[in-house]
Amino acid sequence: MAENAIELKGICKRFGKVAANDNVSLTVRKGEILSLLGENGSGKTTLMNMLSGIYFPDQGQIFVNGQEVMIRSPRDAYQLGIGMIHQHFKLIDIFTAAENIILGMDGKSPVINMKEVLADISALTERYGFRLDLNKKIYDMSVSEKQTVEIVKMLYRGANLLILDEPTAVLTPQETDHLFDVLRNMKKDGKAIIIITHKLHEVLAISDRVAILRKGRYIGTVDTARATELSLTEMMVGEKVSLDIGRPEPQNPKKCLEVKNLTCLNQYGVKALDQVSFTAMSGEILGIAGIAGSGQKELLEAIAGLQPGEGSILFTDPFSGDTEELLGKDPLKIKNLGVSLAFVPEDRLGMGLVGDMGMPGNMMVRSYRNGHSALLEQKHPRELSEEIKERLGVMTPSIHYPVRRLSGGNVQKVLVGREISSTPRLLMTAYAVRGLDINTSYAIYHLLNEQKAKGVAVIYVGEDLDVLLELSDRILVLCGGRVSGIVDARTTTKEEVGLLMTRRGEEE
């Protein structure tokens, strides 16, 4: 059996009265890929933050290569050969890849020999099969390239244990396959790798073993070869579950939204959308795929009245038949026109919720203009908060607890629950299940299908192509701000959508 790279014994971490980790013990072997699974709030990230020096355990022991260690800071973790790649990259945009990789390192000389540095990093990238232009500026890079810089940065600092938090969240299938090839090369070289992910098909494809956490406690570790998506999910939630998204046929679809030649600029004055045209039908889920930064954010914001642009955005109420032009109107004007539109933005706390408020206050944000009683669909905000907390399993000490202090997944549950409760005619979601555990993700999918069955036009921007193919009726693919294709989700393939995501095409 391979030697342990890391061993955790009886790790405990509390935040006030909440036990994020409760007596967790697990091992990671040299030359293996271990997946760490658990529902939102199960303590995965907290546990890894203690390994990477961001938190310090209240109790327990950490062993590296058989020796007990104290990890009090990220610097301690680096010196022990532990590196963590977070979902949000920590790079300097105006620096090159090479400059970011060596930034902050102790040098033997005050003068850096960049020729030697480039040679050393190039040897490292070739060894593991990375594709990286070391002289390229970060602001010119794709998400995949930035992630590569982060991984190479850790390896260059001598990391023997790499922790990756949701590493494939915004990658195309082709980029994911390449990343997995690189990770397998690292594994052959004796590196230990921990992956935090909610994508069970990827867990089964890449990992050797899977460790399960539930409500802060360690449930067990299983060999991936003996596991299935269903068995892993049941270990995570502690009960039998169904992993069937379902895709009912659209009933009596009608044109709800017609976008014509929409062109928008981003915050830097660069075209984010270029002559985009499509229709969204009532009783249908229109999936939107694209590499991060392909215009998804600007598209939904333009429809919601948050982004100026040129062209036309016509909304037709599928029940009354009334038609309104949305482009050029702000959200309040759109609401005053009687347009029933709900929007779950990508920026949960920045745009979607008020972080210092609890759940009832955030319910009232949606309804306070309705009148003195602040009712939302005939429910008091407190009752609605309790309903969302129960139905979506929001992990919070109280519905009045500030939402900014909740985990990212629980914040998302509050936001999605609120928007769906507003009985919209058009529902737009940007990465509605990002950071959510699989059980809650399926609850969201079922909620979206319920909206579809009620005749709502649903626009679903997603990053998991397997889900897009299973949930959507049609998929609109964006590449570089243009529509590179609109395909039937029932007949297309993941590979076809992946290619469209990287190939600029003509709008349809």
PDB file of C-alpha atoms in Angstrom, residues 84-91 97 101 130-132 138 141-155 162-172 174-180 182-183 186 195-196 199 202:
ATOM      1  CA  MET A  84      -4.399  24.881  -2.792  1.00  0.00           C
ATOM      2  CA  ILE A  85      -5.928  26.165  -6.019  1.00  0.00           C
ATOM      3  CA  HIS A  86      -9.100  28.062  -5.133  1.00  0.00           C
ATOM      4  CA  GLN A  87     -12.112  28.647  -7.388  1.00  0.00           C
ATOM      5  CA  HIS A  88     -11.281  32.350  -7.525  1.00  0.00           C
ATOM      6  CA  PHE A  89      -7.761  32.674  -8.869  1.00  0.00           C
ATOM      7  CA  LYS A  90      -5.203  34.812  -7.057  1.00  0.00           C
ATOM      8  CA  LEU A  91      -3.301  36.280 -10.000  1.00  0.00           C
ATOM      9  CA  ALA A  97       2.307  33.839 -16.428  1.00  0.00           C
ATOM     10  CA  ILE A 101       4.491  32.008 -10.895  1.00  0.00           C
ATOM     11  CA  PHE A 130       0.722  21.632 -19.458  1.00  0.00           C
ATOM     12  CA  ARG A 131      -0.033  24.004 -22.344  1.00  0.00           C
ATOM     13  CA  LEU A 132       1.099  27.457 -21.286  1.00  0.00           C
ATOM     14  CA  ILE A 138      -3.088  37.092 -17.413  1.00  0.00           C
ATOM     15  CA  MET A 141      -5.864  34.334 -20.861  1.00  0.00           C
ATOM     16  CA  SER A 142      -8.836  31.996 -20.852  1.00  0.00           C
ATOM     17  CA  VAL A 143     -10.094  30.522 -17.561  1.00  0.00           C
ATOM     18  CA  SER A 144      -8.298  27.264 -18.376  1.00  0.00           C
ATOM     19  CA  GLU A 145      -4.992  29.072 -18.914  1.00  0.00           C
ATOM     20  CA  LYS A 146      -5.344  30.975 -15.644  1.00  0.00           C
ATOM     21  CA  GLN A 147      -6.007  27.731 -13.808  1.00  0.00           C
ATOM     22  CA  THR A 148      -2.888  26.252 -15.394  1.00  0.00           C
ATOM     23  CA  VAL A 149      -0.841  29.198 -14.087  1.00  0.00           C
ATOM     24  CA  GLU A 150      -2.172  28.564 -10.572  1.00  0.00           C
ATOM     25  CA  ILE A 151      -1.292  24.855 -10.696  1.00  0.00           C
ATOM     26  CA  VAL A 152       2.176  25.470 -12.152  1.00  0.00           C
ATOM     27  CA  LYS A 153       2.745  28.176  -9.524  1.00  0.00           C
ATOM     28  CA  MET A 154       2.129  25.617  -6.762  1.00  0.00           C
ATOM     29  CA  LEU A 155       4.322  22.978  -8.390  1.00  0.00           C
ATOM     30  CA  LEU A 162      -2.328  19.761  -4.493  1.00  0.00           C
ATOM     31  CA  ILE A 163      -5.853  20.683  -3.404  1.00  0.00           C
ATOM     32  CA  LEU A 164      -8.185  21.761  -6.228  1.00  0.00           C
ATOM     33  CA  ASP A 165     -11.538  23.372  -5.363  1.00  0.00           C
ATOM     34  CA  GLU A 166     -14.111  22.769  -8.139  1.00  0.00           C
ATOM     35  CA  PRO A 167     -11.367  22.677 -10.823  1.00  0.00           C
ATOM     36  CA  THR A 168     -13.678  21.955 -13.783  1.00  0.00           C
ATOM     37  CA  ALA A 169     -16.448  24.416 -12.882  1.00  0.00           C
ATOM     38  CA  VAL A 170     -15.941  26.650 -15.928  1.00  0.00           C
ATOM     39  CA  LEU A 171     -13.996  24.401 -18.309  1.00  0.00           C
ATOM     40  CA  THR A 172     -15.138  22.963 -21.624  1.00  0.00           C
ATOM     41  CA  GLN A 174     -11.991  19.292 -23.987  1.00  0.00           C
ATOM     42  CA  GLU A 175     -10.264  21.437 -21.329  1.00  0.00           C
ATOM     43  CA  THR A 176     -11.487  19.088 -18.593  1.00  0.00           C
ATOM     44  CA  ASP A 177     -10.065  16.068 -20.437  1.00  0.00           C
ATOM     45  CA  HIS A 178      -6.701  17.819 -20.766  1.00  0.00           C
ATOM     46  CA  LEU A 179      -6.679  18.785 -17.078  1.00  0.00           C
ATOM     47  CA  PHE A 180      -7.382  15.187 -16.117  1.00  0.00           C
ATOM     48  CA  VAL A 182      -2.195  16.421 -16.524  1.00  0.00           C
ATOM     49  CA  LEU A 183      -3.431  15.272 -13.103  1.00  0.00           C
ATOM     50  CA  MET A 186       1.226  14.241 -11.675  1.00  0.00           C
ATOM     51  CA  ILE A 195     -10.290  17.385  -5.621  1.00  0.00           C
ATOM     52  CA  ILE A 196     -13.373  19.076  -4.159  1.00  0.00           C
ATOM     53  CA  LYS A 199     -19.653  16.464 -10.483  1.00  0.00           C
ATOM     54  CA  GLU A 202     -15.904  13.315 -12.970  1.00  0.00           C
TER      55      GLU A 202
END
